[in-house]
Coordinates of C-alpha atoms in Angstrom, one line a residue:
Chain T
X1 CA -16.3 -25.6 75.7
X2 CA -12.5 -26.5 75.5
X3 CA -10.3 -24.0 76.3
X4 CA -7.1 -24.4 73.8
X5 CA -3.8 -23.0 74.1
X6 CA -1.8 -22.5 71.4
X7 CA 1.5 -24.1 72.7
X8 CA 4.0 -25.5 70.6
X9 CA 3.1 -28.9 70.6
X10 CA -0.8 -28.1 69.9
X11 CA 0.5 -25.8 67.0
X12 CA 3.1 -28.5 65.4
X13 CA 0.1 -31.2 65.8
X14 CA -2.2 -28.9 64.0
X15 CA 0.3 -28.2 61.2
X16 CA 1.0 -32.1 60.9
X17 CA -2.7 -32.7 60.1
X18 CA -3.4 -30.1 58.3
X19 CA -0.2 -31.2 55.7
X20 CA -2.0 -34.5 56.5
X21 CA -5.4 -33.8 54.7
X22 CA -3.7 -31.9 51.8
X23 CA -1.5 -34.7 51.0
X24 CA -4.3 -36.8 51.1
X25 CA -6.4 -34.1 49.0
X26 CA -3.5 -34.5 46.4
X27 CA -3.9 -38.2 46.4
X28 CA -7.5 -38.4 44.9
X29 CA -6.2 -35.6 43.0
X30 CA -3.8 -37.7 41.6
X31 CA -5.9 -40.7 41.2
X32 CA -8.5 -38.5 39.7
X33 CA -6.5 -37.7 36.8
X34 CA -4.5 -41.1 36.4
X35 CA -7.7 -42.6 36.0
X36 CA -9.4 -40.4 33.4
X37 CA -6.0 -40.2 31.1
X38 CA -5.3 -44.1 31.5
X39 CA -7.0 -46.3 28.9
X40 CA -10.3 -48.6 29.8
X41 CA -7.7 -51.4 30.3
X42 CA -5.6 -49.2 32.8
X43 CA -4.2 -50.4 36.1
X44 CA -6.8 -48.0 38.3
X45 CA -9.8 -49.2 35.8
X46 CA -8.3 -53.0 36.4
X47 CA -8.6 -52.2 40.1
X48 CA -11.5 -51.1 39.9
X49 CA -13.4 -53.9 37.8
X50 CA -11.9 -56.4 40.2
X51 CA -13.5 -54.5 43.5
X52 CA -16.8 -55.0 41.3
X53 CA -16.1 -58.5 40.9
X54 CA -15.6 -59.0 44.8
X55 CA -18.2 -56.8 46.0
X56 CA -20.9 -58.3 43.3
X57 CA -21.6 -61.6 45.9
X58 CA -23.0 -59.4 48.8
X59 CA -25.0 -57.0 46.2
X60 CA -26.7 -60.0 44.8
X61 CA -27.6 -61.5 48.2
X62 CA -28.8 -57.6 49.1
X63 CA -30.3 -57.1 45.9
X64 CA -32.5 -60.7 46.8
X65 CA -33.2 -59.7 50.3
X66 CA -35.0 -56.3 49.3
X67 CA -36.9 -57.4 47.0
X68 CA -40.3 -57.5 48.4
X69 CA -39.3 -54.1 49.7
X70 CA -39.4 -53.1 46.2
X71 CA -42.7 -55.1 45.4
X72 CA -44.6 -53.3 48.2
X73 CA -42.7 -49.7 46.5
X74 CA -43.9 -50.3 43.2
X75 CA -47.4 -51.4 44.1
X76 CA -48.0 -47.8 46.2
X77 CA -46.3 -46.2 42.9
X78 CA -48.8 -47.8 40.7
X79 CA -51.5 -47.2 43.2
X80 CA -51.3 -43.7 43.5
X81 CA -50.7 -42.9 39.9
X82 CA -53.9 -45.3 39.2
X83 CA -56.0 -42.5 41.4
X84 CA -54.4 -39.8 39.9
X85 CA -55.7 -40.8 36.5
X86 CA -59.0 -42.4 37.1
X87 CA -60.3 -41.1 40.6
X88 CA -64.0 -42.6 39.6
X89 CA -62.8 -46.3 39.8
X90 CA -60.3 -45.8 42.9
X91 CA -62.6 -48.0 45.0
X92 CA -62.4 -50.6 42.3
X93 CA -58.7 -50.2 41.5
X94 CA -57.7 -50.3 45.1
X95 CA -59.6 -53.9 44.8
X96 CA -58.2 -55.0 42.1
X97 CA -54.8 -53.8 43.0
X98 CA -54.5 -55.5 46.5
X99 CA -55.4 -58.7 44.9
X100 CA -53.2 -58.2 42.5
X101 CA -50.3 -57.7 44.5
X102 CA -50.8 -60.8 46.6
X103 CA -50.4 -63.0 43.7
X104 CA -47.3 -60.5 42.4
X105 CA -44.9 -61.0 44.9
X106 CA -45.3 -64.9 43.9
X107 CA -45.4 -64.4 39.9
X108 CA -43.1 -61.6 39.3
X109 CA -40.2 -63.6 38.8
X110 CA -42.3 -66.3 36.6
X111 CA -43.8 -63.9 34.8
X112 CA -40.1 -62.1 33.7
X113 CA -39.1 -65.4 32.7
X114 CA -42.1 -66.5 30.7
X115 CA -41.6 -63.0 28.9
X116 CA -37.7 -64.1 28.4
X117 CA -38.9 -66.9 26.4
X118 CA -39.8 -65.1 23.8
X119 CA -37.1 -63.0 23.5
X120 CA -34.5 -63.1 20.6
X121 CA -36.3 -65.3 18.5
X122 CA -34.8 -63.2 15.5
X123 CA -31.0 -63.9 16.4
X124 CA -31.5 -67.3 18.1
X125 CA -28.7 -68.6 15.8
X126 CA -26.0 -66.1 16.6
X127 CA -26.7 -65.5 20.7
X128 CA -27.6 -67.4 23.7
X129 CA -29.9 -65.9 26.1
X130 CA -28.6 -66.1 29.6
X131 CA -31.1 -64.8 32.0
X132 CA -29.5 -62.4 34.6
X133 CA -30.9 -60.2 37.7
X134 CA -30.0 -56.6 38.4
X135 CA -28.1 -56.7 42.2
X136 CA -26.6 -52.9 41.6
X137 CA -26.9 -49.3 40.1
X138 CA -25.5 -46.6 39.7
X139 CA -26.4 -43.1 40.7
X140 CA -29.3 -42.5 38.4
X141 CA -28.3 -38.5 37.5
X142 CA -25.0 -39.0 36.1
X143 CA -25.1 -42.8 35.1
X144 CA -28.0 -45.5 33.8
X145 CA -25.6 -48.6 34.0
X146 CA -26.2 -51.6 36.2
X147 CA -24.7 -54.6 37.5
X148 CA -25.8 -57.9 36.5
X149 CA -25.0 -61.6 38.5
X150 CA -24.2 -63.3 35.4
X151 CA -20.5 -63.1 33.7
X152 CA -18.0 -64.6 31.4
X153 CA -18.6 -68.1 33.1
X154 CA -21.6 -67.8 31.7
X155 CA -20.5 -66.8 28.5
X156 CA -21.1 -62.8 28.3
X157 CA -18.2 -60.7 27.3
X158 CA -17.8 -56.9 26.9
X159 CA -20.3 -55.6 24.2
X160 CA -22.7 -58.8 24.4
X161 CA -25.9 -57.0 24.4
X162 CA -28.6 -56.9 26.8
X163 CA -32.5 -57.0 26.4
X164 CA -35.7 -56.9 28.7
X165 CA -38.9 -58.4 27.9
X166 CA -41.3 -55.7 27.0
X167 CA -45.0 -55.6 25.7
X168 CA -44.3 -56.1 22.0
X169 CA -41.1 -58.8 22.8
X170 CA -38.1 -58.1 23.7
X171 CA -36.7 -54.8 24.0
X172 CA -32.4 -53.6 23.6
X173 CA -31.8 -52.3 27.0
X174 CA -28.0 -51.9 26.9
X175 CA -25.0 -53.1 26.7
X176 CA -22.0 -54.7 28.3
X177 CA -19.1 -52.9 29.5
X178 CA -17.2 -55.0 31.7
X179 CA -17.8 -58.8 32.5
X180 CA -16.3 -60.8 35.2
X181 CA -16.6 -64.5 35.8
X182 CA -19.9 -64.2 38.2
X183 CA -20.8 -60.6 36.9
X184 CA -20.7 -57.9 34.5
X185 CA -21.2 -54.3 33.7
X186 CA -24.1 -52.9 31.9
X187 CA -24.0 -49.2 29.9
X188 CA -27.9 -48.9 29.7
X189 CA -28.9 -47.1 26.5
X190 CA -30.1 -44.2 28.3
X191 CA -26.8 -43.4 29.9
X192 CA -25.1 -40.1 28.3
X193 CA -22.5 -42.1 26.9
X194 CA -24.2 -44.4 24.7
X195 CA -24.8 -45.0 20.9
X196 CA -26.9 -46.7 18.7
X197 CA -27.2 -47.2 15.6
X198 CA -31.3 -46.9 14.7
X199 CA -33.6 -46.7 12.0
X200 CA -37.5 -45.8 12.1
X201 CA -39.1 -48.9 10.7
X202 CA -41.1 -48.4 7.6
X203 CA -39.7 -44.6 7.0
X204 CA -37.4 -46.2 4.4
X205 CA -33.3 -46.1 4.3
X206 CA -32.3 -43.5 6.6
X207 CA -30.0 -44.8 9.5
X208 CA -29.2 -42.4 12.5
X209 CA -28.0 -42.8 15.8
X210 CA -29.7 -42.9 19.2
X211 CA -28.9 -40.9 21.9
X212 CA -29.8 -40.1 25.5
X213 CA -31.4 -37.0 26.5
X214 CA -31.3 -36.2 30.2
X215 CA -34.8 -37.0 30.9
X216 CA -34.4 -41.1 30.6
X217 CA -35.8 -40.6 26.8
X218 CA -33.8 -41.3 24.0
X219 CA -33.3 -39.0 20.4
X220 CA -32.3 -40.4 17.1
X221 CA -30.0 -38.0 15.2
X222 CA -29.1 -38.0 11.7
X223 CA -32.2 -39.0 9.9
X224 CA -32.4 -36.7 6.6
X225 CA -35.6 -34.5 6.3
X226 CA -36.7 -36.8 3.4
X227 CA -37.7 -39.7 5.9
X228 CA -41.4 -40.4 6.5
X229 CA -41.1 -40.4 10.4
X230 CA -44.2 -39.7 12.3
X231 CA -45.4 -40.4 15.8
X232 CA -46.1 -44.0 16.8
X233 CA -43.8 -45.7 15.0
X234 CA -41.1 -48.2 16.0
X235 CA -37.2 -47.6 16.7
X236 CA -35.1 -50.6 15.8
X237 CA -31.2 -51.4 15.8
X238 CA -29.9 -50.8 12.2
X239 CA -26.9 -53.1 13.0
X240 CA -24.7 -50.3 12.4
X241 CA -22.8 -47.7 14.5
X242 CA -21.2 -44.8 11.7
X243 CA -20.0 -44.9 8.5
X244 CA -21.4 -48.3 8.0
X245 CA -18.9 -49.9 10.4
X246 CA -20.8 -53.3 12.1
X247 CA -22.4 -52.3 15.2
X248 CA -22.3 -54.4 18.7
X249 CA -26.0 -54.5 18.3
X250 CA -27.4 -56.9 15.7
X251 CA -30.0 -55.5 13.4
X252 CA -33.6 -55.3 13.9
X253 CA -34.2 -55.4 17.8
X254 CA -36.8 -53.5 19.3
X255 CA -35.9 -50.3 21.1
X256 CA -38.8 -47.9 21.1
X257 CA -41.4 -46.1 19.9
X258 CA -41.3 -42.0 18.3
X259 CA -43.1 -39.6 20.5
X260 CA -41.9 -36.9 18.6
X261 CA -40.9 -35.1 15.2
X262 CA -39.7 -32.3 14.5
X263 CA -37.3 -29.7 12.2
X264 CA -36.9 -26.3 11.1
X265 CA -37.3 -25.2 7.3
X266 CA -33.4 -24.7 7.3
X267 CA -32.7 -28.3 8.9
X268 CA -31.3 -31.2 6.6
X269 CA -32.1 -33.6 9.6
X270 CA -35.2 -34.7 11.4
X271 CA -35.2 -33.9 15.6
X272 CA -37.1 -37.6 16.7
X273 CA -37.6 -38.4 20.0
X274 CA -38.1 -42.1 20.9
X275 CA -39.7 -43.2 24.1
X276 CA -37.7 -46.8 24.8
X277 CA -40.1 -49.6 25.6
X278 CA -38.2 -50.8 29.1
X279 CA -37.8 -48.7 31.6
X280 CA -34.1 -49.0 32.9
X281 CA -34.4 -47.3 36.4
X282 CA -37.1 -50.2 37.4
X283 CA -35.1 -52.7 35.7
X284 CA -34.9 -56.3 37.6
X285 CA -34.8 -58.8 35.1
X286 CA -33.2 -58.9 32.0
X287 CA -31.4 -60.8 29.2
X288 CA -27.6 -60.8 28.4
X289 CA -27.2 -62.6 24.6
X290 CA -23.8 -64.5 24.7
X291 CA -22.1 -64.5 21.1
X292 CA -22.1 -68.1 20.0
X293 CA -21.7 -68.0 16.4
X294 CA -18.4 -66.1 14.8
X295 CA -20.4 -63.4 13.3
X296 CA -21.9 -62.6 16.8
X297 CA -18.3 -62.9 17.9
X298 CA -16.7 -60.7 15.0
X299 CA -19.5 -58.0 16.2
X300 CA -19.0 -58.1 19.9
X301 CA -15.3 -57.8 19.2
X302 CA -16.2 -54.1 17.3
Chain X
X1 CA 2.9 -69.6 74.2
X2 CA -0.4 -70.9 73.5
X3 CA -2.8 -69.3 70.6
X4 CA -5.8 -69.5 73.3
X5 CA -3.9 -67.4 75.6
X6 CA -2.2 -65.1 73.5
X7 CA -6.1 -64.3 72.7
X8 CA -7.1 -60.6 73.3
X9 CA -10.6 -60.2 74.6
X10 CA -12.5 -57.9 72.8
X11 CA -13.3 -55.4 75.8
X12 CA -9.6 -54.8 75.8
X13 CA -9.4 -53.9 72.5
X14 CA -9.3 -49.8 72.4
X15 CA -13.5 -48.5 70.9
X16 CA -11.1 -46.4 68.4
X17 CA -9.7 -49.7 66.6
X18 CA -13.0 -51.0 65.8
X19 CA -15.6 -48.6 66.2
X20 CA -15.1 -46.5 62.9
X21 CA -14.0 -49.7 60.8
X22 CA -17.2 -51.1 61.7
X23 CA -19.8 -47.8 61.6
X24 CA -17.8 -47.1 57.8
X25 CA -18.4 -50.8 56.8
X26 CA -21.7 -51.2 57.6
X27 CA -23.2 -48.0 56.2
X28 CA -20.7 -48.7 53.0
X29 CA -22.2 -52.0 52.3
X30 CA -25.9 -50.4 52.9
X31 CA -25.0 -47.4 50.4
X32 CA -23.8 -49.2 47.3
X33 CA -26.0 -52.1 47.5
X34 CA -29.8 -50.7 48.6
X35 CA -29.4 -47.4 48.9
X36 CA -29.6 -47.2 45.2
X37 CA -32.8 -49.0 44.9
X38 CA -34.8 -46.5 46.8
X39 CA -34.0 -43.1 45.5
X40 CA -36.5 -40.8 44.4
X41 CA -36.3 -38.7 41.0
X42 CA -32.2 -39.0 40.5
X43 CA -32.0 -39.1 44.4
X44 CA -30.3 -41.6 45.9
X45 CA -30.1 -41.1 49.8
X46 CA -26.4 -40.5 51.3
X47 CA -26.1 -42.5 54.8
X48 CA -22.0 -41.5 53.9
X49 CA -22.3 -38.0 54.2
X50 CA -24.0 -38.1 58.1
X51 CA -21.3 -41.1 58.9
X52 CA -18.3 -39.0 58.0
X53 CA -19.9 -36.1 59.4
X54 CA -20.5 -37.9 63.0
X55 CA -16.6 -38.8 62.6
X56 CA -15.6 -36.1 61.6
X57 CA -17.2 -34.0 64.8
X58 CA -16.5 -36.7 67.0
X59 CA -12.6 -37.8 66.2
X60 CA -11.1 -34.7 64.8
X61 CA -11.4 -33.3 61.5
X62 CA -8.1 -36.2 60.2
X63 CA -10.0 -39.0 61.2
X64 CA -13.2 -37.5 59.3
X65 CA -10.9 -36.8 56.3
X66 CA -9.7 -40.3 56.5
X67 CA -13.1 -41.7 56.6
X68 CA -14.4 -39.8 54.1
X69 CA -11.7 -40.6 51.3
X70 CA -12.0 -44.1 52.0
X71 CA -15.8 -44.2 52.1
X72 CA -15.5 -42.1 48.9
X73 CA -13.2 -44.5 47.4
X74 CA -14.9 -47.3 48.2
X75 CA -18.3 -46.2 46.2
X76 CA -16.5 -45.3 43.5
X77 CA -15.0 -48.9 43.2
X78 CA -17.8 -51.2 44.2
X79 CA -20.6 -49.0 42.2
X80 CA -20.9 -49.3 38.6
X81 CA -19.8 -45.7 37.6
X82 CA -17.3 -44.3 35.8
X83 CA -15.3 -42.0 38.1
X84 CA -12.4 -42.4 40.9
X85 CA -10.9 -40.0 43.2
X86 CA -14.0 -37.5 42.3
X87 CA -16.2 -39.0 45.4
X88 CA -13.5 -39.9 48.0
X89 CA -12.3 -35.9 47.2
X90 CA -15.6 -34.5 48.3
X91 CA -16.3 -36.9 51.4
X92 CA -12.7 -36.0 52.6
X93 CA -13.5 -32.5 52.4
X94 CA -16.6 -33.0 53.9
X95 CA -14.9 -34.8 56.7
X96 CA -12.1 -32.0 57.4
X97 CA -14.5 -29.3 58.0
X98 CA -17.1 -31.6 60.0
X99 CA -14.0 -31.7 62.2
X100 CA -14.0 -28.3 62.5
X101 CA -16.4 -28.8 64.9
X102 CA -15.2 -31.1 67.1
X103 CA -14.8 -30.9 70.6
X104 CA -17.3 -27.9 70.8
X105 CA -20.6 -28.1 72.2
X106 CA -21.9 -28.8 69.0
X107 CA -21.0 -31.7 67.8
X108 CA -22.5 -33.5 70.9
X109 CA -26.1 -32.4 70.1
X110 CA -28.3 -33.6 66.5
X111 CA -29.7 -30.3 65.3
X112 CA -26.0 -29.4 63.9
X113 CA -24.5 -33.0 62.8
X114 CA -27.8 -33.6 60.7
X115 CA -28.0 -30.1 59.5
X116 CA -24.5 -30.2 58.6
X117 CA -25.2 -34.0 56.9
X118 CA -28.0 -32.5 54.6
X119 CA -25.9 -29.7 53.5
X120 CA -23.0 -32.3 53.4
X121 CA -25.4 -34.3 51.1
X122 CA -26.3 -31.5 48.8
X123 CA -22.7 -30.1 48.8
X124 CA -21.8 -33.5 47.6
X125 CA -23.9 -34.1 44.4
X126 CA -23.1 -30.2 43.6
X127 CA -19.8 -31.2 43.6
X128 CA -20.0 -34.6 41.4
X129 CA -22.5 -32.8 39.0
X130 CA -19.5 -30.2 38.6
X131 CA -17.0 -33.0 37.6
X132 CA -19.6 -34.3 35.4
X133 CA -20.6 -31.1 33.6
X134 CA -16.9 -30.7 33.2
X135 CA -16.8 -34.5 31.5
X136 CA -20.0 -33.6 29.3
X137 CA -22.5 -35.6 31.2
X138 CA -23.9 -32.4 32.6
X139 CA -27.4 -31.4 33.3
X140 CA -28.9 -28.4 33.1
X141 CA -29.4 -26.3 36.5
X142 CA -32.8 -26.7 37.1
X143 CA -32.7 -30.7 37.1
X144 CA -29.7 -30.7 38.6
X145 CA -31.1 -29.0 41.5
X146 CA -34.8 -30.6 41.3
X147 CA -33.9 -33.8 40.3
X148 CA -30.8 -34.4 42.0
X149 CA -29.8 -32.3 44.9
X150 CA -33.3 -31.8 46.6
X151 CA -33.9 -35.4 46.6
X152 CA -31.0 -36.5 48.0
X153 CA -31.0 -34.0 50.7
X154 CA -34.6 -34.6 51.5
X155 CA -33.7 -38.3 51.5
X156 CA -30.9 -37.9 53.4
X157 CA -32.4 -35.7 56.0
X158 CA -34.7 -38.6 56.4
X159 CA -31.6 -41.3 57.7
X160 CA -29.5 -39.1 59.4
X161 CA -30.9 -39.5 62.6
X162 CA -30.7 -42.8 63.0
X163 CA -26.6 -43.0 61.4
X164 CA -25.8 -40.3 63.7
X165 CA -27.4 -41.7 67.0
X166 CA -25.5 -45.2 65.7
X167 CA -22.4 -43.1 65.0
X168 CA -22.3 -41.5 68.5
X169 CA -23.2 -44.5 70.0
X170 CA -20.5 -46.3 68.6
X171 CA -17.6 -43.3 69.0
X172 CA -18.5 -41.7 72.5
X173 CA -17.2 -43.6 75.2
X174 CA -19.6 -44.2 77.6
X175 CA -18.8 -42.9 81.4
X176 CA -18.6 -45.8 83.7
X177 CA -21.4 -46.0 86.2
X178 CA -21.1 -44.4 89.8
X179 CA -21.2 -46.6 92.2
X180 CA -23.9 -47.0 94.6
X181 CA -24.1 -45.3 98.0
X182 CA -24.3 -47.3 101.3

């Protein structure tokens, strides 16, 4: 072990980097609260969406390259939760599976485009469907946003919204937060931050607003105690956000199904939770709609 | 003067210069672009934490505070979330006291640089749920600590090794080899 001797230089150099760290503590101090008192269009949030726009490149290259990393992940995923629920047909499922995954690698990507093909056939008028990849995430606990390698070259701007193919068609995934020319930001509708306006198809006129829960699902607020909700039915965008302003969202997209009702006798509103169809944290492929028609523009504009 | 002469060959360019630039870049480039593929539950493994750690006890607790704001920022500007100066905050603390350590006995073994990584790790994501509670994004104690922090420091106990035998490899200078006897 090093014997030190506390001399005058050793003591002066200590002291330097000691006031060294703190000043350096104050620093992201400082930036720390400059950023979260400057507006969205700020200089530190400018610097900020530009390192995105640099780094994006090299994420979509890395977000290429580990792909069939991902394949061979999700395959064991699936595996094991297929023999956690069926234990009887394991032998058969394992057969199944391991042909199945040979011919995934090859058709995942075809098969998330076929599925885009059908997607927006409601708004074809107002958007067109740009087909992006996922290259980055964020920490899953705090955020559900992503990174897409499409941008405003391609014709997305902030608040063009964002859909996955699904089993029924498509399904509202999120939104856009910040684009770039070769990439853009996406606020998933799971992330703590979001709102939607919703409505419970065939429950009648009673609009409400989505929100994330912590566990990934979603809960639609505001629905008065007179709605017919009950489990099973399907979540769509109302084309609203409050007090009947225009939403970002158009009206009518697919967003999930109710897995829950509830309320107390003193309630005025329904509790519903809603179980969105796509899955954001496994999200790969997915659909950015590009306002081409003014009314699309006049809504992405807010 | 020529440009081909005035050329420094790389052998004479101090380890210091380039060995930290380097071992920061790499694992940088690794942690915002797969790293957050692979996480399990809300865990996303944390090759930072063992990188400014190994810094930290290698170079002195200024150079792991350096490291660790700059790694910090970094994340926070090439990920897509919504906070800067929280990250590069608790990295540069991280980095000061792994410095703590440095030039004692323990820094040179693994037990206490990967121990001190895992806590690092945890510390961290303690830290940034913290600052999140505090923004309204918070989650509740248990998955904070199920979903988040035990992940993470189970992932990350499973890549320190390797970032810290990469990180020592690159920042101790090796001894030159004695010469042979006649």
């Amino acid at each position: 072990m090093t014997t030190r001797t506390r001399s005058g230089p050793f003591r002066r150099r200590t002291y330097t980097r000691r006031l060294a760290i703190i000043g350096l503590a104050l620093a992201c101090l400082a930036i720390f609260t400059l950023y979260f008192r400057e507006s969205d269009s700020g200089p530190l949030h400018s610097v900020q969406d530009a390192a995105g726009g640099v780094v994006a490149p090299v994420q979509t290259v890395a977000a290429r390259a580990i792909e069939p990393g991902q394949d061979a992940w999700t395959w064991a995923r699936d595996t094991n939760a297929a023999r956690s629920r069926a234990a009887d047909l394991e032998k058969e499922n394992a057969m199944l599976r391991s042909e199945l995954v040979a011919a995934r690698a090859g058709a995942d990507r075809a098969e998330a485009t076929r599925g885009m093909a059908t997607v927006g056939t409601t708004f074809a008028r107002d958007y067109e469907r740009v087909p992006a990849r996922v290259i980055a995430k964020s920490e899953p606990a705090w955020y559900e946003r992503g990174r897409i390698d499409v941008g405003t070259s391609d014709g997305v701007v902030v608040n063009s919204p964002v859909i996955a193919p699904a089993e029924g068609g498509a399904a509202l995934v999120g939104v856009v937060t910040a684009a770039r020319p070769g990439s853009a930001d996406v606020t998933y509708i799971t992330d703590p931050q979001s709102r939607v306006g919703a409505i419970v198809v065939g429950s009648g006129n009673h609009p409400g607003i989505l929100e994330a829960t912590t566990s990934g699902q979603l809960k639609l607020e505001g629905v008065d105690r007179d709605a017919a909700v009950e489990e099973g039915q399907f979540v769509v965008t109302g084309g609203f956000s409050s007090l009947d302003l225009p939403s970002v969202y158009p009206p009518e997209l697919q967003i999930g199904q109710v897995t829950g009702v509830g309320s107390q006798e003193t309630d005025i509103e329904q509790s519903i939770q809603v179980t969105p169809f796509v899955d954001t944290r496994t999200l790969r492929e997915v659909v950015a709609l590009a306002p081409s028609s003014p009314r699309a523009l006049r809504r992405a504009q807010g | 003067m020529s440009a081909a002469s005035r050329a420094i060959p790389i052998d004479s360019v101090p380890r210091s210069v380039w060995a930290i630039p380097l071992l920061l870049g790499v694992v940088l480039l690794l942690e915002v672009t797969v790293m957050p593929f692979i996480g399990i539950l809300n865990g996303v493994p944390d090759l930072l934490a063992p990188t400014v750690v190994a810094i930290g006890m290698l170079r002195g607790p200024l150079s792991g505070a350096v490291a660790g704001m700059v790694g910090g920022l970094f994340i926070e500007l090439a990920s897509p979330i919504g906070t800067l100066g929280v990250l590069a905050l608790l990295y540069l603390c991280v980095g000061a006291l792994a410095g703590r350590y440095h030039e004692r006995e323990e820094s040179m073994g693994l037990v206490v640089p990967i121990v001190f990584s895992i806590v690092a790790a945890g510390a961290v994501e303690l830290g940034y749920g913290v600052v999140q509670a505090l923004l309204g994004n918070g989650l509740g104690p248990a998955d904070l600590v199920g979903q988040v922090i035990l992940p993470s420091m189970a992932l990350t106990a499973l890549l320190s090794p390797p970032v810290l035998l990469a990180a020592r490899y690159l920042l101790v200078p090796r001894e030159p080899k004695p010469e042979a006897s006649a």
